[in-house]
Amino acid sequence: SAVISQKPSRDICQRGTSLTIQCQVDSQVTMMFWYRQQPGQSLTLIATANQGSEATYESGFVIDKFPISRPNLTFSTLTVSNLSPEDSSIYLCSVEKTGNTGELFFGEGSRLTVL
Amino acid sequence: AQSVAQPEDQVNVAEGNPLTVKCTYSVSGNPYLFWYVQYPNRGLQFLLKYITGDNLVKGSYGFEAEFNKSQTSFHLKKPSALVSDSALYFCAVRVGASKIIFGSGTRLSIRP
């Protein structure tokens, strides 16, 4: 299994500011995934982050709004820029279990509230 | 379009009774199917998966799921529900090489 630590666990931000979420994994992984989950709702994939290359963004998500860094095989950050109340969500980092099984491990999430 | 659907927002079951949480999918090729559970204020936890082989797969906490290709379904089941099973359950399917998409979720409530 993989242990994933996310920081911050929650934050309250003012509109127009930015928040950077950190994701640390206890083992080296090729791909890291960032999801958004609005309270009580489903998960939506924002982007896939590979080490050494630009992240791959899903439809409806753009790099200017959600810049991602992936400096090494155990760490990634997601920034949510120019915050608006619509960005209030839980942001989840996840990695795939070794062996290309499709099974994902998730961090506990970062709950963002934008005022 | 490839998708996964959970037709029930909420399922209510009495403790000790069997439970079923429904899931249907639409993907090209052979599906990789998953169930995840989310307890309050927690990240998602993997329950079980179907990739190939026996249509009935067993997972964590006594849960099992039945893959039905003709009905394109992957319903989650448990013979005897516990109050501690109350949580949000997500069905998911793998599309492409690595992308996982999730259903809308079903809130399972087990009453004592």
Coordinates of C-alpha atoms in Angstrom, one line a residue, chain A residues 1-114:
Chain A
S1 CA 0.0 0.0 0.0
A2 CA 1.0 3.6 -0.3
V3 CA 0.7 6.3 2.4
I4 CA -0.3 9.7 1.0
S5 CA 0.0 12.9 3.1
Q6 CA -1.8 16.0 2.0
K7 CA -1.3 19.5 3.4
P8 CA -3.2 21.5 4.3
S9 CA -6.1 19.4 5.5
R10 CA -8.4 22.4 5.3
D11 CA -8.1 26.1 4.6
I12 CA -10.3 29.1 4.3
C13 CA -9.2 31.6 1.7
Q14 CA -10.3 34.9 0.3
R15 CA -11.5 35.2 -3.3
G16 CA -8.8 36.3 -5.7
T17 CA -6.0 34.6 -3.7
S18 CA -4.4 31.2 -4.4
L19 CA -3.9 28.0 -2.5
T20 CA -1.2 25.4 -3.0
I21 CA -1.8 21.9 -1.8
Q22 CA 1.0 19.5 -1.2
C23 CA 1.0 15.8 -1.7
Q24 CA 3.7 13.5 -0.4
V25 CA 3.8 9.8 -1.1
D26 CA 5.9 7.3 0.9
S27 CA 7.1 5.5 -2.2
Q28 CA 8.1 6.4 -5.7
V29 CA 5.3 6.5 -8.2
T30 CA 5.1 7.2 -11.9
M31 CA 1.8 9.0 -12.0
M32 CA -0.1 11.1 -9.5
F33 CA -3.7 12.1 -9.9
W34 CA -5.5 15.2 -8.7
Y35 CA -9.2 15.0 -8.2
R36 CA -11.8 17.5 -7.0
Q37 CA -14.8 16.5 -5.0
Q38 CA -17.6 18.9 -4.1
P39 CA -19.1 18.0 -0.7
G40 CA -21.1 14.8 -0.9
Q41 CA -20.6 14.5 -4.6
S42 CA -18.5 12.5 -7.0
L43 CA -14.9 12.9 -7.9
T44 CA -13.8 14.7 -11.0
L45 CA -10.3 14.2 -12.3
I46 CA -8.5 17.5 -12.7
A47 CA -5.1 16.3 -14.1
T48 CA -2.5 13.6 -14.2
A49 CA 1.0 14.6 -13.1
N50 CA 4.0 12.7 -14.4
Q51 CA 7.5 13.5 -13.1
G52 CA 9.6 15.4 -15.6
S53 CA 6.8 16.5 -17.9
E54 CA 3.8 18.8 -17.9
A55 CA 0.6 17.6 -16.4
T56 CA -2.2 16.3 -18.5
Y57 CA -5.4 18.2 -17.9
E58 CA -8.9 16.9 -18.3
S59 CA -11.6 18.8 -20.2
G60 CA -12.7 21.8 -18.3
F61 CA -9.5 22.3 -16.4
V62 CA -6.6 24.5 -17.5
I63 CA -3.0 25.0 -16.4
D64 CA -3.5 28.7 -15.7
K65 CA -6.2 27.9 -13.1
F66 CA -4.7 24.7 -11.7
P67 CA -0.9 24.7 -12.1
I68 CA 0.7 21.5 -11.0
S69 CA 4.3 20.7 -10.1
R70 CA 5.9 17.3 -10.0
P71 CA 9.5 17.8 -9.0
N72 CA 10.2 14.1 -8.1
L73 CA 8.7 10.7 -7.9
T74 CA 7.2 11.2 -4.4
F75 CA 5.9 14.7 -4.4
S76 CA 3.4 17.0 -6.2
T77 CA 1.6 20.3 -5.7
L78 CA -1.6 21.6 -7.0
T79 CA -2.3 25.3 -6.9
V80 CA -5.8 26.6 -7.3
S81 CA -5.4 30.2 -8.6
N82 CA -7.6 33.3 -8.5
L83 CA -10.0 31.7 -6.1
S84 CA -13.7 32.1 -6.3
P85 CA -16.5 30.6 -4.1
E86 CA -17.1 28.0 -6.9
D87 CA -13.7 26.6 -6.1
S88 CA -14.8 25.5 -2.7
S89 CA -14.3 21.8 -2.8
I90 CA -12.2 18.9 -1.4
Y91 CA -9.1 18.3 -3.5
L92 CA -7.7 14.8 -3.4
C93 CA -4.4 13.4 -4.4
S94 CA -4.1 9.8 -5.5
V95 CA -1.6 7.3 -6.8
E96 CA -2.0 4.0 -8.5
K97 CA -1.0 0.8 -6.8
T98 CA 2.2 -0.8 -8.3
G99 CA 1.4 -3.3 -11.1
N100 CA -0.9 -1.2 -13.3
T101 CA -3.9 -2.6 -11.5
G102 CA -6.0 0.5 -11.7
E103 CA -6.4 0.4 -7.9
L104 CA -5.9 3.9 -6.4
F105 CA -4.7 5.1 -3.1
F106 CA -6.0 8.4 -1.9
G107 CA -4.9 11.1 0.5
E108 CA -7.3 12.4 3.1
G109 CA -8.1 15.4 1.0
S110 CA -7.7 19.1 1.4
R111 CA -11.0 21.0 2.1
L112 CA -11.0 24.4 0.6
T113 CA -13.5 27.1 1.5
V114 CA -13.5 30.3 -0.5

